[in-house]
N, CA and C of each residue as an Amber inpcrd file, in Angstrom:
protein
   381
 -88.4360000 -20.9450000 -22.0000000 -87.3380000 -21.6960000 -21.4450000
 -87.0710000 -21.2970000 -19.9910000 -87.1610000 -20.0060000 -19.7210000
 -86.9300000 -19.5500000 -18.3530000 -88.0450000 -20.0530000 -17.4370000
 -89.2660000 -20.0160000 -17.9250000 -90.3840000 -20.5230000 -17.1380000
 -90.2120000 -22.0010000 -16.8530000 -89.8040000 -22.7340000 -17.8740000
 -89.5920000 -24.1720000 -17.7050000 -88.4720000 -24.4380000 -16.6960000
 -87.3910000 -23.6610000 -16.7750000 -86.2890000 -23.8280000 -15.8360000
 -86.7300000 -23.4770000 -14.4210000 -87.4900000 -22.4110000 -14.2780000
 -87.9640000 -21.9950000 -12.9570000 -88.8930000 -23.0260000 -12.3340000
 -89.6290000 -23.7450000 -13.1780000 -90.5740000 -24.7330000 -12.6710000
 -89.8730000 -25.9350000 -12.0480000 -88.6780000 -26.2660000 -12.5440000
 -87.9460000 -27.4230000 -12.0040000 -86.4700000 -27.0650000 -11.9020000
 -86.0850000 -26.5420000 -10.7680000 -84.7030000 -26.1010000 -10.5650000
 -83.7430000 -27.2480000 -10.2710000 -84.2580000 -28.4530000 -10.1430000
 -83.3950000 -29.5940000  -9.8620000 -82.7160000 -30.1200000 -11.1220000
 -83.2020000 -29.6910000 -12.2870000 -82.6440000 -30.1350000 -13.5720000
 -82.3250000 -28.9070000 -14.4090000 -81.1380000 -28.8800000 -14.9830000
 -80.7580000 -27.7570000 -15.8490000 -81.3800000 -27.9460000 -17.2210000
 -82.0780000 -26.9270000 -17.6710000 -82.6900000 -26.9540000 -19.0020000
 -81.5850000 -26.7570000 -20.0370000 -81.2730000 -27.7830000 -20.7850000
 -80.1560000 -27.7050000 -21.7370000 -80.4250000 -26.7200000 -22.8660000
 -81.6860000 -26.5470000 -23.2470000 -81.9920000 -25.5520000 -24.2890000
 -81.6590000 -24.1470000 -23.8000000 -82.0090000 -23.8510000 -22.5480000
 -81.6920000 -22.5500000 -21.9710000 -80.1820000 -22.3820000 -21.8700000
 -79.5010000 -23.4130000 -21.4350000 -78.0420000 -23.3670000 -21.3210000
 -77.3930000 -23.0910000 -22.6770000 -77.8820000 -23.7400000 -23.7260000
 -77.3540000 -23.5000000 -25.0800000 -77.6130000 -22.0670000 -25.5300000
 -78.7950000 -21.5390000 -25.2220000 -79.1090000 -20.1530000 -25.5840000
 -78.1930000 -19.1720000 -24.8660000 -77.9510000 -19.4100000 -23.5910000
 -77.0630000 -18.5340000 -22.8240000 -75.6420000 -18.5940000 -23.3710000
 -75.1820000 -19.7640000 -23.7250000 -73.8610000 -19.9400000 -24.3350000
 -73.7750000 -19.1440000 -25.6380000 -74.7830000 -19.3200000 -26.4960000
 -74.7910000 -18.6170000 -27.7820000 -74.8410000 -17.1010000 -27.5920000
 -75.6330000 -16.6410000 -26.6330000 -75.7350000 -15.2020000 -26.3730000
 -74.4090000 -14.6470000 -25.8720000 -73.7660000 -15.3620000 -24.9570000
 -72.4710000 -14.9110000 -24.4520000 -71.4300000 -14.8310000 -25.5540000
 -71.4180000 -15.8160000 -26.4240000 -70.4820000 -15.8360000 -27.5510000
 -70.7580000 -14.6470000 -28.4880000 -72.0290000 -14.4230000 -28.7850000
 -72.4200000 -13.3070000 -29.6540000 -71.9810000 -11.9700000 -29.0550000
 -72.2540000 -11.7640000 -27.7690000 -71.8970000 -10.4950000 -27.1330000
 -70.3880000 -10.2770000 -27.1190000 -69.6210000 -11.3100000 -26.8330000
 -68.1650000 -11.1700000 -26.8170000 -67.6350000 -10.8420000 -28.2040000
 -68.0950000 -11.5540000 -29.2120000 -67.6370000 -11.2940000 -30.5890000
 -68.0520000  -9.9030000 -31.0370000 -69.2900000  -9.5180000 -30.7440000
 -69.8190000  -8.2320000 -31.2060000 -69.1430000  -7.0340000 -30.5660000
 -68.6640000  -7.1810000 -29.3580000 -68.1160000  -6.0290000 -28.6510000
 -66.5930000  -6.0260000 -28.5940000 -65.9530000  -6.9640000 -29.2480000
 -64.4870000  -7.0370000 -29.2450000 -63.9210000  -6.4140000 -30.5190000
 -62.6720000  -6.0340000 -30.4180000 -61.9970000  -5.4480000 -31.5650000
 -60.5220000  -5.3090000 -31.2910000 -59.9820000  -4.1370000 -31.6040000
 -58.5580000  -3.8730000 -31.3660000 -58.2490000  -3.9820000 -29.8810000
 -59.1950000  -3.5830000 -29.0490000 -59.0880000  -3.7280000 -27.5940000
 -60.2720000  -4.5640000 -27.1150000 -60.2020000  -5.0860000 -25.9100000
 -61.3200000  -5.8990000 -25.4140000 -62.5470000  -5.0390000 -25.1310000
 -63.6890000  -5.6670000 -24.9250000 -64.8780000  -4.8760000 -24.6110000
 -64.7440000  -4.1890000 -23.2550000 -65.2900000  -2.9880000 -23.1970000
 -65.4100000  -2.2950000 -21.9150000 -66.7760000  -2.6320000 -21.3480000
 -67.0820000  -2.1650000 -20.1820000 -68.3670000  -2.5010000 -19.5870000
 -69.5370000  -2.0460000 -20.4450000 -69.3750000  -0.9520000 -21.1520000
 -70.4670000  -0.4680000 -21.9850000 -70.6080000  -1.2740000 -23.2560000
 -69.5200000  -1.9170000 -23.7130000 -69.5780000  -2.6210000 -24.9840000
 -70.0540000  -1.6660000 -26.0580000 -70.9490000  -2.1290000 -26.8710000
 -71.5310000  -1.2610000 -27.8980000 -73.0100000  -1.0340000 -27.6220000
 -73.4300000  -1.3370000 -26.4190000 -74.8570000  -1.4170000 -26.1420000
 -75.4700000  -0.1130000 -25.6710000 -74.6840000   0.9090000 -25.3940000
 -75.2740000   2.1540000 -24.9140000 -75.6540000   3.1000000 -26.0410000
 -75.2440000   2.7850000 -27.2540000 -75.5270000   3.6720000 -28.3770000
 -74.4600000   4.7280000 -28.5590000 -73.4740000   4.7650000 -27.6610000
 -72.3700000   5.7150000 -27.7490000 -71.1290000   5.0450000 -27.1760000
 -69.9690000   5.5020000 -27.6000000 -68.7340000   4.9180000 -27.0970000
 -68.3030000   5.5170000 -25.7740000 -68.9410000   6.5870000 -25.3420000
 -68.5900000   7.2220000 -24.0800000 -69.6790000   6.9580000 -23.0540000
 -69.3350000   6.1800000 -22.0480000 -70.3050000   5.8190000 -21.0250000
 -70.5560000   6.9520000 -20.0500000 -71.5160000   6.7510000 -19.1880000
 -71.8980000   7.7760000 -18.2160000 -70.8660000   7.9260000 -17.0990000
 -69.9540000   6.9840000 -16.9700000 -68.8900000   7.0700000 -15.9690000
 -67.5630000   7.2220000 -16.7080000 -66.4620000   6.9500000 -16.0900000
 -65.1500000   7.1510000 -16.7190000 -64.9890000   6.3410000 -17.9910000
 -65.7100000   5.2310000 -18.1060000 -65.7340000   4.4360000 -19.3290000
 -64.3410000   3.9590000 -19.7310000 -63.5760000   3.5710000 -18.7340000
 -62.2310000   3.1010000 -19.0160000 -62.1670000   1.5920000 -18.7810000
 -60.9790000   1.0470000 -18.8060000 -60.7900000  -0.3680000 -18.5200000
 -60.4450000  -0.5210000 -17.0470000 -61.2360000  -1.2750000 -16.3250000
 -60.9500000  -1.5430000 -14.9320000 -60.2950000  -2.9100000 -14.8710000
 -58.9990000  -2.9110000 -14.6070000 -58.2170000  -4.1310000 -14.7560000
 -58.1770000  -5.0010000 -13.5070000 -58.8360000  -4.5740000 -12.4260000
 -58.8280000  -5.4410000 -11.2480000 -59.7360000  -6.6500000 -11.4460000
 -60.8500000  -6.4890000 -12.1130000 -61.7230000  -7.6360000 -12.3710000
 -62.5530000  -7.4690000 -13.6310000 -63.0690000  -6.2780000 -13.8720000
 -64.0490000  -6.1110000 -14.9310000 -63.5790000  -6.5920000 -16.3040000
 -62.4240000  -6.1480000 -16.7500000 -61.9360000  -6.5660000 -18.0680000
 -61.7510000  -8.0750000 -18.1020000 -61.2010000  -8.6170000 -17.0340000
 -60.9810000 -10.0600000 -16.9870000 -62.2980000 -10.8240000 -17.0650000
 -63.3250000 -10.3320000 -16.4000000 -64.6280000 -10.9870000 -16.4730000
 -65.2510000 -10.8370000 -17.8550000 -65.0120000  -9.6970000 -18.4990000
 -65.5550000  -9.4910000 -19.8440000 -65.0410000 -10.5310000 -20.8340000
 -63.8020000 -10.9440000 -20.6770000 -63.2050000 -11.8630000 -21.6520000
 -63.0490000 -13.2870000 -21.1080000 -63.5490000 -13.5450000 -19.9150000
 -63.3360000 -14.8520000 -19.2760000 -63.8340000 -16.0150000 -20.1230000
 -64.8660000 -15.8130000 -20.8830000 -65.4050000 -16.8950000 -21.6990000
 -64.6790000 -17.1060000 -23.0100000 -63.6660000 -16.3110000 -23.2820000
 -62.9730000 -16.3950000 -24.5690000 -62.4490000 -17.7690000 -24.9080000
 -62.0170000 -18.5230000 -23.9240000 -61.4940000 -19.8620000 -24.1920000
 -62.6030000 -20.8740000 -24.4150000 -63.5940000 -20.8920000 -23.5510000
 -64.6300000 -21.9090000 -23.6790000 -65.6290000 -21.5940000 -24.7910000
 -65.6700000 -20.3430000 -25.2330000 -66.5950000 -19.9660000 -26.3000000
 -65.9830000 -20.1570000 -27.6860000 -64.7820000 -20.7100000 -27.7510000
 -64.0860000 -20.9300000 -29.0140000 -63.9500000 -19.6160000 -29.7770000
 -63.5030000 -18.5710000 -29.0690000 -63.3380000 -17.2490000 -29.6800000
 -61.9220000 -16.7310000 -29.4560000 -60.9630000 -17.5890000 -29.6660000
 -59.5860000 -17.1850000 -29.4060000 -59.1640000 -16.0070000 -30.2630000
 -59.7500000 -15.8500000 -31.4520000 -59.3830000 -14.7260000 -32.3080000
 -59.8020000 -13.3900000 -31.7060000 -60.9300000 -13.3290000 -31.0020000
 -61.3500000 -12.0550000 -30.4050000 -60.5660000 -11.7370000 -29.1360000
 -59.8160000 -12.6920000 -28.6260000 -58.9800000 -12.4450000 -27.4480000
 -57.7810000 -11.5640000 -27.7830000 -57.5030000 -11.3680000 -29.0560000
 -56.3610000 -10.5420000 -29.4510000 -56.4470000  -9.1420000 -28.8690000
 -57.6480000  -8.5700000 -28.7890000 -57.8140000  -7.2470000 -28.1940000
 -57.3870000  -7.2210000 -26.7320000 -57.7040000  -8.2670000 -26.0040000
 -57.2860000  -8.3740000 -24.6010000 -55.7680000  -8.4700000 -24.5090000
 -55.1810000  -9.2940000 -25.3590000 -53.7280000  -9.4300000 -25.3640000
 -53.0680000  -8.1000000 -25.7080000 -53.6430000  -7.3530000 -26.6600000
 -53.1130000  -6.0320000 -27.0140000 -53.1210000  -5.1010000 -25.8100000
 -54.2190000  -5.0980000 -25.0750000 -54.3440000  -4.2290000 -23.8960000
 -53.2560000  -4.5380000 -22.8750000 -53.0610000  -5.8170000 -22.6030000
 -52.0830000  -6.2300000 -21.5970000 -50.6600000  -5.9550000 -22.0700000
 -50.3380000  -6.3850000 -23.2650000 -48.9650000  -6.2400000 -23.7650000
 -48.5620000  -4.7800000 -23.9040000 -49.5190000  -3.9200000 -24.2440000
 -49.2470000  -2.4890000 -24.3940000 -48.8350000  -1.8420000 -23.0700000
 -49.2020000  -2.4430000 -21.9620000 -48.9650000  -1.8310000 -20.6550000
 -47.8140000  -2.4420000 -19.8690000 -47.2510000  -3.5330000 -20.3270000
 -46.2500000  -4.2450000 -19.5220000 -45.0770000  -3.3720000 -19.0980000
 -44.5500000  -2.5630000 -20.0050000 -43.4220000  -1.7000000 -19.6350000
 -43.8050000  -0.7210000 -18.5300000 -45.0130000  -0.1510000 -18.6370000
 -45.4900000   0.7660000 -17.5860000 -45.6480000   0.0350000 -16.2570000
 -46.1470000  -1.1900000 -16.2860000 -46.3410000  -1.9530000 -15.0580000
 -45.0080000  -2.3020000 -14.4140000 -44.0020000  -2.5560000 -15.2290000
 -42.6580000  -2.8180000 -14.6800000 -42.1020000  -1.5570000 -14.0270000
 -42.3040000  -0.4180000 -14.6930000 -41.8640000   0.8640000 -14.1240000
 -42.5740000   1.1180000 -12.8000000 -43.8680000   0.8360000 -12.7440000
 -44.6200000   1.0090000 -11.4960000 -44.0040000   0.1830000 -10.3650000
 -43.6880000  -1.0580000 -10.6430000 -43.1290000  -1.9440000  -9.6110000
 -41.7910000  -1.4050000  -9.1080000 -40.9660000  -0.9490000 -10.0390000
 -39.6520000  -0.4270000  -9.6670000 -39.7800000   0.8650000  -8.8770000
 -40.5700000   1.8210000  -9.3830000 -40.6710000   3.1400000  -8.7640000
 -41.4090000   3.1330000  -7.4250000 -42.4290000   2.3150000  -7.2910000
 -43.2030000   2.3210000  -6.0550000 -42.6880000   1.3460000  -5.0100000
 -42.1950000   0.2030000  -5.4530000 -41.8130000  -0.8340000  -4.4910000
 -40.3370000  -1.2090000  -4.5630000 -39.6120000  -0.6350000  -5.5110000
 -38.2170000  -1.0140000  -5.6760000 -38.0780000  -2.4930000  -5.9900000
 -39.0480000  -3.0240000  -6.6950000 -39.0890000  -4.4630000  -6.9430000
 -39.0890000  -4.7740000  -8.4350000 -38.6790000  -6.0090000  -8.7400000
 -38.8330000  -6.4960000 -10.1020000 -40.2760000  -6.9550000 -10.2760000
 -40.6590000  -7.2270000 -11.4800000 -42.0020000  -7.7200000 -11.7390000
 -42.8960000  -6.6080000 -12.2260000 -44.1780000  -6.7480000 -11.9650000
 -45.1440000  -5.7620000 -12.4320000 -46.0520000  -5.3360000 -11.2830000
 -46.5580000  -4.1130000 -11.3900000 -47.5670000  -3.5920000 -10.4810000
 -48.6450000  -2.9720000 -11.3600000 -49.8210000  -3.5460000 -11.3130000
 -50.9000000  -3.1710000 -12.2170000 -51.8510000  -2.1950000 -11.5330000
 -52.0270000  -0.9850000 -12.0890000 -53.0490000  -0.0910000 -11.5330000
 -54.4310000  -0.6610000 -11.8270000 -55.4110000  -0.3020000 -11.0560000
 -56.7310000  -0.9040000 -11.2130000 -57.5440000  -0.3110000 -12.3560000
 -57.0940000   0.7980000 -12.9400000 -57.8350000   1.4030000 -14.0460000
 -56.8960000   1.8110000 -15.1600000 -57.4350000   1.8410000 -16.3620000
 -56.6780000   2.2740000 -17.5360000 -57.6390000   2.9700000 -18.4840000
 -57.2260000   4.1180000 -18.9890000 -58.0450000   4.8130000 -19.9740000
 -57.8260000   4.1720000 -21.3380000 -58.6140000   4.5800000 -22.3090000
 -58.5070000   3.9880000 -23.6420000 -57.2530000   4.4210000 -24.3640000
 -56.7200000   5.5760000 -24.0390000 -55.5460000   6.0980000 -24.7370000
 -54.2890000   5.8510000 -23.9290000 -53.2630000   5.2060000 -24.5220000
 -52.0170000   5.0130000 -23.7880000 -51.4010000   6.3270000 -23.3240000
 -51.6350000   7.4050000 -24.0690000 -51.0560000   8.7000000 -23.7020000
 -51.6440000   9.2240000 -22.4020000 -52.8690000   8.8430000 -22.0820000
 -53.5050000   9.3310000 -20.8610000 -53.6450000   8.2370000 -19.8130000
 -52.9750000   7.1290000 -20.0330000 -53.0710000   6.0020000 -19.1040000
 -52.5730000   6.4220000 -17.7230000 -53.3780000   6.2230000 -16.6930000
 -52.8930000   6.5570000 -15.3560000 -51.7980000   5.5880000 -14.9390000
 -50.8050000   6.1040000 -14.2920000 -49.7150000   5.2630000 -13.8220000
 -49.5790000   5.4320000 -12.3270000 -49.6800000   4.3320000 -11.6080000
 -49.5400000   4.4610000 -10.1550000 -48.1080000   4.8130000  -9.7890000
 -47.1720000   4.7070000 -10.7510000 -45.7780000   5.0940000 -10.4730000
 -45.6690000   6.6000000 -10.3260000 -46.4970000   7.3420000 -11.0340000
 -46.4260000   8.8030000 -10.9920000 -47.3900000   9.3700000  -9.9530000
 -48.2300000   8.5030000  -9.4290000 -49.1730000   8.9530000  -8.4350000
 -50.4470000   9.5310000  -9.0370000 -50.5370000   9.5990000 -10.3430000
 -51.7330000  10.1650000 -10.9570000 -52.8310000   9.1110000 -10.9980000
 -54.0310000   9.5510000 -10.8360000 -55.1810000   8.6630000 -10.9260000
 -56.2180000   9.3160000 -11.8190000 -57.0550000   8.5200000 -12.4470000
 -58.0850000   9.1150000 -13.2920000 -59.1340000   9.8160000 -12.4660000
 -59.8740000  10.7320000 -13.0740000 -60.9050000  11.4450000 -12.3210000
 -61.9920000  10.5070000 -11.8360000
């Protein structure tokens, strides 16, 4: 399919497109749970990645779950909603303490444990 697509780039190979859709859906379902997938998902053979292995909320987590609506996987989006809802109070505190403002201020990283979650309100950052 890839060879066929490469041979004629003026036309999208629908079989390849369907395979990519199915693969994306499979990966999202397979790596989701109580929380959304992290960059490592379940594909490294271990739950602890070679880097901080946390949730990077500036873009990475959002990109991991971006297909949740079009892939008809609204049930696996619950982990993403859990991650966000669990942090809202902390984000409000961040906005108040750092900017004296209402609303939320989201740090760019979050560890897996709420107890060790970095808060930009306290000035702490993950290693």
